[in-house]
Structure formats: C-alpha cells, structure tokens
Coordinates of C-alpha atoms and ligand atoms in Angstrom, one line a residue:
M1 CA 0.0 0.0 0.0
P2 CA 2.7 2.5 -1.1
C3 CA 2.4 6.3 -1.3
A4 CA 2.6 8.0 -4.7
K5 CA 5.7 7.0 -6.6
R6 CA 4.3 9.3 -9.2
G7 CA 1.5 11.8 -9.0
S8 CA 0.4 11.4 -12.6
L9 CA 0.2 8.5 -15.0
L10 CA 2.3 8.4 -18.1
G11 CA 1.2 6.0 -20.9
E12 CA 1.0 5.4 -24.6
A13 CA -0.1 8.9 -25.4
E14 CA 3.1 10.3 -23.8
V15 CA 5.3 7.6 -25.4
A16 CA 3.8 8.5 -28.9
T17 CA 4.4 12.2 -28.3
L18 CA 8.0 11.5 -27.3
A19 CA 8.6 9.2 -30.3
E20 CA 7.4 11.9 -32.6
L21 CA 9.8 14.3 -31.1
V22 CA 12.8 12.0 -31.0
Q23 CA 12.3 10.7 -34.5
G24 CA 11.5 14.1 -36.0
E25 CA 13.8 16.9 -37.1
D26 CA 12.5 19.6 -34.9
P27 CA 14.8 21.2 -32.3
L28 CA 14.7 19.9 -28.8
S29 CA 14.7 23.3 -27.3
M30 CA 13.0 26.6 -28.0
G31 CA 10.5 25.1 -30.4
G32 CA 6.8 24.8 -31.0
W33 CA 5.8 22.4 -28.2
R34 CA 6.7 24.8 -25.5
N35 CA 4.5 27.5 -27.1
R36 CA 1.6 25.1 -27.7
F37 CA 1.8 23.9 -24.1
E38 CA 1.9 27.5 -22.8
R39 CA -1.1 28.6 -24.9
A40 CA -3.2 25.6 -23.9
F41 CA -2.3 26.2 -20.3
A42 CA -3.1 29.9 -20.4
Q43 CA -6.5 29.1 -21.9
L44 CA -7.2 26.4 -19.3
V45 CA -6.3 28.6 -16.4
G46 CA -7.9 31.7 -17.8
A47 CA -4.7 33.9 -17.7
R48 CA -3.4 36.0 -20.5
Y49 CA 0.1 34.6 -20.1
A50 CA 1.4 31.2 -19.1
M51 CA 5.2 30.9 -19.3
T52 CA 7.1 27.7 -18.6
A53 CA 10.1 27.3 -16.3
T54 CA 12.2 24.3 -15.4
S55 CA 10.5 23.7 -12.0
G56 CA 7.9 25.1 -9.7
T57 CA 10.6 26.4 -7.5
V58 CA 12.1 28.4 -10.4
A59 CA 8.6 29.6 -11.3
L60 CA 8.2 31.0 -7.8
E61 CA 11.6 32.6 -7.8
L62 CA 10.8 34.3 -11.1
A63 CA 7.3 35.3 -9.9
I64 CA 8.7 36.8 -6.7
Q65 CA 11.3 38.7 -8.7
L66 CA 8.4 40.4 -10.6
L67 CA 7.2 41.9 -7.3
D68 CA 10.1 44.4 -7.1
L69 CA 10.6 43.8 -3.4
E70 CA 12.9 46.3 -1.7
P71 CA 14.9 45.9 1.5
G72 CA 12.6 46.7 4.4
D73 CA 9.4 45.6 2.6
E74 CA 7.1 43.2 4.3
V75 CA 5.6 40.1 2.8
I76 CA 2.7 38.1 4.4
A77 CA 3.0 34.4 3.8
T78 CA 1.4 31.1 4.7
P79 CA 3.3 28.8 7.0
Q80 CA 1.5 25.6 5.9
T81 CA 3.2 24.9 2.6
Y82 CA 6.2 23.3 1.0
Q83 CA 9.4 25.3 1.6
A84 CA 9.8 26.4 -2.0
T85 CA 6.8 28.8 -1.5
V86 CA 8.7 31.0 0.9
M87 CA 12.3 30.2 0.1
P88 CA 12.8 33.0 -2.4
L89 CA 11.9 35.4 0.5
L90 CA 14.7 34.1 2.6
D91 CA 17.2 35.4 0.1
R92 CA 15.9 39.0 0.3
E93 CA 16.1 41.6 3.0
V94 CA 12.4 41.6 3.5
T95 CA 10.4 41.0 6.7
V96 CA 8.1 37.9 6.4
R97 CA 4.9 37.9 8.4
F98 CA 3.6 34.3 8.6
C99 CA -0.2 34.4 8.6
D100 CA -2.2 31.9 10.6
I101 CA -4.4 29.5 8.8
D102 CA -8.0 28.4 8.7
P103 CA -8.4 25.0 10.6
T104 CA -10.9 23.6 8.1
T105 CA -8.9 24.3 4.9
L106 CA -5.3 24.8 6.2
N107 CA -5.3 27.9 3.9
I108 CA -4.4 31.4 4.9
A109 CA -7.3 32.8 7.0
P110 CA -8.6 35.9 5.3
A111 CA -9.4 37.5 8.7
A112 CA -5.8 37.0 9.9
V113 CA -4.4 38.8 6.9
E114 CA -5.7 42.3 7.7
A115 CA -4.1 42.3 11.2
L116 CA -0.6 41.8 9.7
I117 CA -0.8 44.6 7.2
T118 CA 1.5 47.6 7.8
P119 CA 2.4 50.5 5.5
R120 CA 5.4 48.4 4.4
T121 CA 3.4 45.4 3.3
K122 CA 4.1 44.9 -0.4
A123 CA 3.0 41.3 -1.1
L124 CA 1.2 38.2 0.0
V125 CA 2.3 34.7 -0.9
L126 CA -0.3 31.9 -0.4
V127 CA -0.8 28.3 -1.4
H128 CA -4.0 26.4 -2.2
Y129 CA -3.1 23.7 0.3
G130 CA -3.4 20.2 -1.2
G131 CA -5.5 21.5 -4.0
C132 CA -8.1 23.1 -1.8
P133 CA -8.8 26.6 -3.0
A134 CA -8.1 29.5 -0.6
E135 CA -10.9 32.0 0.0
M136 CA -9.6 34.2 -2.8
D137 CA -12.5 36.7 -3.0
E138 CA -12.0 37.8 0.6
I139 CA -8.2 37.7 0.4
M140 CA -8.1 39.7 -2.9
A141 CA -10.5 42.3 -1.5
V142 CA -8.2 42.9 1.5
A143 CA -5.1 42.9 -0.8
R144 CA -6.7 45.4 -3.3
R145 CA -7.8 47.7 -0.5
H146 CA -4.2 47.9 0.6
G147 CA -2.4 47.8 -2.8
I148 CA -0.7 44.4 -2.0
L149 CA 0.4 42.1 -4.8
V150 CA -0.7 38.5 -4.4
V151 CA 1.2 35.3 -5.5
E152 CA -0.7 32.1 -5.7
D153 CA 1.3 28.9 -5.3
C154 CA -0.8 26.6 -7.4
A155 CA 1.6 23.6 -7.3
H156 CA -1.3 21.5 -5.9
A157 CA -4.2 23.3 -7.5
L158 CA -4.2 22.2 -11.2
G159 CA -7.8 20.9 -11.6
A160 CA -9.3 23.0 -8.8
D161 CA -12.0 25.5 -9.4
Y162 CA -13.0 28.6 -7.3
R163 CA -16.4 30.2 -8.1
G164 CA -16.1 29.0 -11.7
R165 CA -12.5 30.3 -12.1
R166 CA -9.2 28.5 -12.0
P167 CA -6.3 29.0 -9.5
G168 CA -3.6 30.7 -11.5
S169 CA -6.0 33.4 -12.6
L170 CA -7.3 34.5 -9.1
A171 CA -4.4 36.8 -8.0
D172 CA -1.6 38.8 -9.6
V173 CA 0.6 35.8 -10.5
G174 CA 0.3 32.0 -10.2
C175 CA 3.0 29.4 -10.0
F176 CA 2.6 25.7 -11.0
S177 CA 4.8 22.7 -10.6
F178 CA 4.9 19.6 -12.9
Q179 CA 7.3 17.7 -10.7
N180 CA 6.9 13.9 -10.5
A181 CA 4.4 14.0 -7.6
K182 CA 2.1 16.7 -8.9
N183 CA -1.3 16.4 -10.6
I184 CA 0.3 16.4 -14.1
T185 CA 4.0 16.0 -14.8
T186 CA 6.4 17.2 -17.5
L187 CA 8.7 14.1 -17.3
G188 CA 9.6 14.6 -13.6
E189 CA 10.4 18.3 -13.4
G190 CA 8.8 21.5 -14.7
G191 CA 6.9 24.7 -13.8
M192 CA 4.7 27.5 -15.1
V193 CA 4.1 31.1 -14.2
T194 CA 0.6 32.6 -15.1
F195 CA -0.4 36.2 -15.1
D196 CA -2.1 39.0 -17.1
R197 CA 0.4 41.9 -17.2
D198 CA 2.1 42.7 -20.5
D199 CA 5.1 44.3 -18.8
W200 CA 5.7 41.2 -16.7
A201 CA 5.7 39.1 -19.9
V202 CA 8.5 41.2 -21.3
R203 CA 10.5 41.0 -18.0
L204 CA 9.9 37.3 -17.5
E205 CA 11.0 36.5 -21.1
R206 CA 14.3 38.2 -20.3
L207 CA 14.7 36.7 -16.9
R208 CA 14.2 33.1 -18.0
G209 CA 16.2 33.6 -21.2
N210 CA 19.7 34.5 -20.0
D211 CA 19.0 38.2 -20.3
V212 CA 18.8 40.9 -17.6
D213 CA 15.7 42.2 -15.9
A214 CA 16.6 45.8 -16.4
E215 CA 15.2 49.2 -17.4
F216 CA 16.5 50.7 -20.6
E217 CA 16.7 54.0 -22.3
P218 CA 15.7 54.0 -26.0
E219 CA 18.2 52.6 -28.4
E220 CA 21.3 54.7 -28.8
R221 CA 22.2 54.9 -32.5
I222 CA 25.9 55.2 -32.9
D223 CA 25.6 56.2 -36.5
P224 CA 22.0 57.0 -37.4
D225 CA 22.8 57.1 -41.1
E226 CA 24.5 53.7 -41.4
P227 CA 22.0 51.1 -42.4
L228 CA 21.8 47.7 -40.5
V229 CA 23.4 44.9 -42.5
L230 CA 20.5 42.7 -41.5
P231 CA 17.4 44.1 -39.7
W232 CA 17.8 41.9 -36.6
M233 CA 21.5 42.9 -36.1
K234 CA 21.0 44.7 -32.8
Y235 CA 24.6 45.1 -31.8
S236 CA 25.9 46.4 -35.1
A237 CA 27.8 49.5 -35.7
A238 CA 24.5 51.4 -36.3
V239 CA 22.8 50.4 -33.1
Y240 CA 25.5 49.7 -30.5
S241 CA 23.4 49.2 -27.4
D242 CA 20.4 50.0 -25.3
R243 CA 21.5 52.0 -22.4
V244 CA 20.6 50.3 -19.1
T245 CA 19.4 52.7 -16.4
R246 CA 18.7 50.1 -13.7
I247 CA 19.5 46.5 -13.3
R248 CA 17.0 44.6 -11.1
R249 CA 18.5 41.2 -11.5
A250 CA 20.5 39.0 -13.8
G251 CA 18.5 36.4 -15.7
T252 CA 19.0 32.7 -15.9
N253 CA 18.2 29.9 -18.3
A254 CA 14.9 28.4 -17.2
T255 CA 13.8 27.1 -20.6
M256 CA 11.6 24.0 -20.5
S257 CA 12.8 21.4 -22.9
E258 CA 10.6 20.4 -25.9
A259 CA 10.3 16.8 -24.5
A260 CA 9.0 18.1 -21.2
A261 CA 6.6 20.6 -22.9
A262 CA 5.3 17.9 -25.3
V263 CA 4.6 15.6 -22.4
G264 CA 3.0 18.4 -20.5
L265 CA 0.6 19.2 -23.3
T266 CA -0.3 15.5 -23.6
Q267 CA -0.9 15.3 -19.9
L268 CA -3.1 18.4 -20.0
G269 CA -5.4 16.5 -22.4
R270 CA -5.8 13.8 -19.7
L271 CA -6.3 16.2 -16.8
D272 CA -10.0 15.6 -16.5
T273 CA -9.6 11.8 -16.4
L274 CA -6.7 12.0 -13.9
Q275 CA -8.7 14.4 -11.7
G276 CA -11.7 12.2 -11.8
T277 CA -9.7 9.3 -10.4
R278 CA -8.4 11.6 -7.5
R279 CA -12.0 12.7 -6.8
S280 CA -13.3 9.2 -6.7
V281 CA -10.6 8.0 -4.3
A282 CA -11.3 11.1 -2.1
A283 CA -15.0 10.4 -2.1
R284 CA -14.5 6.8 -0.8
L285 CA -12.2 8.1 2.0
D286 CA -14.8 10.8 2.9
A287 CA -17.4 8.1 3.2
V288 CA -15.3 6.1 5.7
L289 CA -14.5 9.2 7.8
R290 CA -18.2 10.1 8.0
R291 CA -18.8 7.0 10.2
Y292 CA -16.5 8.4 13.0
A293 CA -17.3 11.5 14.9
W294 CA -13.8 12.3 15.9
V295 CA -12.2 12.7 12.4
R296 CA -13.1 15.0 9.6
P297 CA -11.7 15.7 6.1
Q298 CA -10.3 19.0 5.0
Q299 CA -13.3 21.0 3.7
A300 CA -13.0 23.0 0.5
P301 CA -15.2 26.2 0.4
A302 CA -18.7 25.4 -0.8
H303 CA -18.3 27.3 -4.1
S304 CA -15.1 25.5 -5.1
T305 CA -13.7 22.2 -6.4
H306 CA -10.8 20.5 -4.6
A307 CA -8.0 19.2 -6.8
Y308 CA -7.0 16.5 -4.3
H309 CA -3.2 16.7 -4.8
L310 CA -3.3 15.7 -1.1
Y311 CA -6.0 14.1 0.8
T312 CA -6.0 15.6 4.3
C313 CA -8.0 14.8 7.4
F314 CA -8.0 15.8 11.1
A315 CA -8.4 14.0 14.3
D316 CA -9.8 15.6 17.4
S317 CA -6.7 15.1 19.5
R318 CA -3.0 14.3 19.3
G319 CA -3.6 11.0 21.0
L320 CA -6.2 9.9 18.5
R321 CA -4.2 11.1 15.5
D322 CA -1.1 9.3 16.7
Q323 CA -2.9 6.1 17.3
L324 CA -4.5 6.3 13.9
L325 CA -1.1 6.8 12.3
L326 CA 0.2 3.7 14.1
A327 CA -2.9 1.7 13.2
L328 CA -2.5 2.6 9.5
D329 CA 1.2 1.9 9.6
R330 CA 0.6 -1.6 11.1
R331 CA -1.6 -2.3 8.1
G332 CA 1.1 -1.2 5.7
V333 CA -0.5 2.0 4.6
E334 CA 2.3 4.3 3.8
I335 CA 1.7 7.8 5.2
Q336 CA 3.5 11.0 4.2
L337 CA 2.7 14.0 6.3
R338 CA 2.9 17.4 4.6
Y339 CA 4.1 20.0 5.7
F340 CA 6.0 20.9 8.8
P341 CA 5.0 24.6 9.5
Q342 CA 7.6 26.8 7.7
H343 CA 8.0 29.4 10.5
L344 CA 9.3 26.6 12.7
T345 CA 12.0 25.3 10.3
P346 CA 15.6 26.1 11.3
E347 CA 16.1 28.7 8.6
W348 CA 13.1 30.7 9.5
R349 CA 13.8 30.3 13.3
H350 CA 17.3 31.7 12.4
R351 CA 15.4 34.7 11.0
G352 CA 13.6 35.2 14.3
H353 CA 10.5 33.2 13.8
G354 CA 9.2 30.6 16.2
R355 CA 6.6 28.8 18.2
G356 CA 3.4 30.8 19.0
E357 CA 3.5 32.9 15.8
C358 CA 0.7 30.9 14.1
P359 CA -1.1 29.0 16.9
V360 CA -3.7 27.4 14.6
A361 CA -1.1 26.1 12.1
E362 CA 0.9 24.7 15.0
S363 CA -1.9 22.9 16.7
M364 CA -3.3 21.5 13.4
W365 CA 0.2 20.1 12.6
F366 CA 1.2 18.8 16.0
D367 CA -2.3 17.6 17.2
Q368 CA -4.6 16.8 14.3
H369 CA -3.1 16.6 10.8
L370 CA -3.1 13.4 8.7
N371 CA -2.6 12.8 5.0
L372 CA -3.9 9.7 3.3
P373 CA -2.8 8.2 -0.1
C374 CA -4.9 9.7 -2.9
H375 CA -3.6 9.6 -6.5
P376 CA -4.3 8.1 -9.9
G377 CA -1.5 5.5 -9.6
L378 CA -3.4 3.5 -7.0
R379 CA -4.9 0.3 -8.6
P380 CA -8.5 -0.4 -7.8
S381 CA -7.5 -3.2 -5.5
Q382 CA -5.2 -0.9 -3.6
V383 CA -8.0 1.6 -3.2
D384 CA -10.2 -1.2 -1.8
Y385 CA -7.4 -2.2 0.6
L386 CA -6.9 1.4 1.6
V387 CA -10.6 2.0 2.4
E388 CA -10.8 -1.2 4.4
A389 CA -7.5 -0.5 6.3
L390 CA -8.8 3.0 7.1
D391 CA -12.1 1.7 8.4
E392 CA -10.4 -1.0 10.5
S393 CA -7.9 1.5 11.9
L394 CA -10.6 4.0 12.8
A395 CA -12.7 1.3 14.5
E396 CA -9.7 0.0 16.4
V397 CA -8.7 3.5 17.7
Q398 CA -12.2 4.3 18.6
A399 CA -12.6 1.0 20.6
M400 CA -9.4 1.8 22.4
A401 CA -10.5 5.3 23.2
E402 CA -13.8 4.0 24.5
G403 CA -12.0 1.4 26.6
T404 CA -13.9 -1.4 24.9
A405 CA -10.9 -3.1 23.5
A406 CA -7.5 -4.0 24.8
P407 CA -4.8 -1.8 23.3
T408 CA -2.8 -3.3 20.5
P409 CA 0.6 -4.4 22.0
G410 CA 3.0 -1.5 21.8
A411 CA 0.4 1.1 21.2
A412 CA -0.4 3.2 24.3
L413 CA -3.2 5.7 23.9
A414 CA -1.9 9.1 24.9
A415 CA -5.2 11.0 25.1
G416 CA -8.9 10.5 24.3
Ligands
PLP501 C1 6.2 20.9 -5.4 C2 5.9 22.2 -4.8 C3 6.7 23.4 -5.1 C4 8.0 23.3 -5.9 O1 7.9 22.7 -7.2 P1 9.1 21.9 -7.8 O2 8.6 21.8 -9.2 O3 9.3 20.7 -7.1 O4 10.3 22.8 -7.8 C5 6.3 24.6 -4.7 N1 5.3 24.7 -3.8 C6 4.6 23.7 -3.4 C7 3.4 23.9 -2.5 C8 4.8 22.4 -3.9 O5 4.1 21.4 -3.5

C-alpha cells in the first residue's frame, strides 16, 4: 500500500508524443511544443500569459522577482506549505509575516491577513493547500484595498475551481509545478508562471532567457545614417546598445525542454480523467471518515472544487491522531505528512520566527493533521485495501479510546 511513486500516470499517449519528437527533425529546445503547451495552459487557467520554467521552484523565484521587493518591505506568507513557496523570500532583505491558517482548509485565514498589514506590506504569498482553493475573494478584497500584490502557489491546484474560475487566474501571479508527484508531470520536473500583465511578460521572457531584468533608455544609434546589415542585427555599428538605467536582477536559463513541454501538453489533455480518479478515491475516503465523529476531512469552500493533490483529514486530539497513524502503519498504509510549518524550520527560526506565531497552524500540525494516499497511480484493488484499512484502523482506535478493546501491543493511547 505505497504512497505515490508518481502523482500522474504516463502512458501510450506520452510515449507516442516523445517518439514523434525523438524521430523528428524539430529542435529539442525553444521550439513549438513549448509555445503550444503555454497557450493551452493559459487558456485552461484563464490567464493572458502562461510561461514555462524548469521547475515550480524556479517559477516561484521568477514570480517573486516580478514583485520588485525592496529591502525593508514586508511580505505576508502562509506557514502551511512546502518550503519552496517561501524560500525566495529568505534570500531577500524583507520581513516575512507568517499568517495563521483556517483550521478547516489549512489555507491562509482571510481574517488574519488584515491584522498583519502595515504601511510596508508589499505582497502576500499563499498556497492552495493540497489543491483546496483558498478563499480568494476575501483575500483579494483585502489585498486590493491595501495595494498588495498576491502570488498564488498553485503547485497543488491544477484541476481545482473557485467560483467558476481557476487557480492561477485568481491573483496577480500564479505558479505551478509539474514535478513527478504533482497532478500532471512534464517528465519529472517543470513549472509554469501565469499572469495577465504585458510588462511582466517582457520581464519574464528576459529573466528566463539569460538576459537581464533591467530598465533601458531607448536605443542609442551610434551612426543613425548607417543602415543595418540585417534588420535583426541589434549590436551592429549602427545600433550599438540599449542604455541600461537600472538592473533589477540578472536572468537565468529556465527554458523548459521540448520533450517536457510535449509531455505536459499531452498530460493536459488527460487532466479531467486523472482528476476524476483523484476525486473518486477522495469520495471513498470521505465516506469512511463520516462514520466516525472524531475525524473529519479538509473541507473545501462550498463554491469550489478540490484538486486533491493531497487528501488531508484531522483527528480531534493528538492521542487519536497518533494512534490512527500507528494503526494505519501496522496495516502497511504508507503515510507521508505534509508540511512541517515553515515558521518553525531552522532557517526561519534563524530569522527570528518561532513557536506561538501561528497557533492554529501549529496545533493543526502537531495535534490533528493526517494525509492519506490519494492519487491516480493506485490500482482499484489498492483503493479497496486502503478503504478497508482505514475503516479498521478508525474502529480500532475508537474502541481503544472508549475502553472497549485491549490496546494493541506497543500502542499506548496518549489522550482521548
Ligand atoms: C512541489 C511544490 C513546489 C515546488 O515545485 P518543484 O517543481 O518541485 O520545484 C512549490 N510549492 C509547493 C506547494 C509544492 O508542493
């Protein structure tokens, strides 16, 4: 009963796409597949621009570069996420204010955002945890009122829906990951940045293409009378250079390969099927949990669709949660818990953060939080086994808590 070795399934369609690419004459970089993948993705998400990058991490780094953060600026961020969401902020001289989360969704609590805003607040970085959409209407209303830019980490949220719109189009900029474990994959690694702004498209094209993110004066013509040998010869005698007035940052090469983009486009065509499988596994787990009063699943907002990158549930106490973990483990159900609150990691503690900063995030993680396997790679027989093992584990822990059963050897119940 293993956890996801892969988050998405690759099959004949992807093999055929790759065969076409390998056997054809088209270049393996900077070609048509990347553009097609980006156009299809932009259309799906409902953003004007979708620009690929080599990973979700790089997508986030590039997106955060677009915010023009200055030393002394403040950024509000979620603590309940993978480290890549907030890592780019560690590199900048900005103050991060970790915002507490909602205990039903694990997403940033809109009511907690307002209290953290100061005149220096420049941006907010959030995640749609596990694929459960954050309450974007409320968050964006606060952000707009205070002129704050919002980054959506959508690494889990491909396939989610919020009031008929898609994550990646709900804030100023969205970042996706196509890493091996995510809802679709571009051969193991890949990412995407989505947004609407034309000026950001120009900057991002430079940043990811080994150019500089800079401001320029108009072209300086060394010899206005000398014609260009060829029209595209920018650095010729006639046009020597654009004059840089300000360098924001040097660019990098974040070009997605044609093979990755081709697989990404093929995977996008299978998204509905893959998501259907995730939803059906989640529905069966929900049905089991409903039989026990002391556990409940993460609850997506009523007007939204969960993308079920992760299936998350909560127990009423640490004792019950720990016993449930042990009971599932004894049945060979492999559990991966995601994620240790970021403000308690060594690097953020080094920056002055620590216990007590986000009490809800801390108590959810330490006392209640549990993730169960939920991905399209599970065979039907494995889903059956998982459902049965979950039901048995819950019954066993409940009987122990009620004192109607002898504790399983080696499993002492810490609290009821
Ligand atoms: C996976 C993930 C990332 C990073 O994506 P990579 O493609 O692995 O670099 C960022 N944020 C979250 C929430 C993730 O789960």
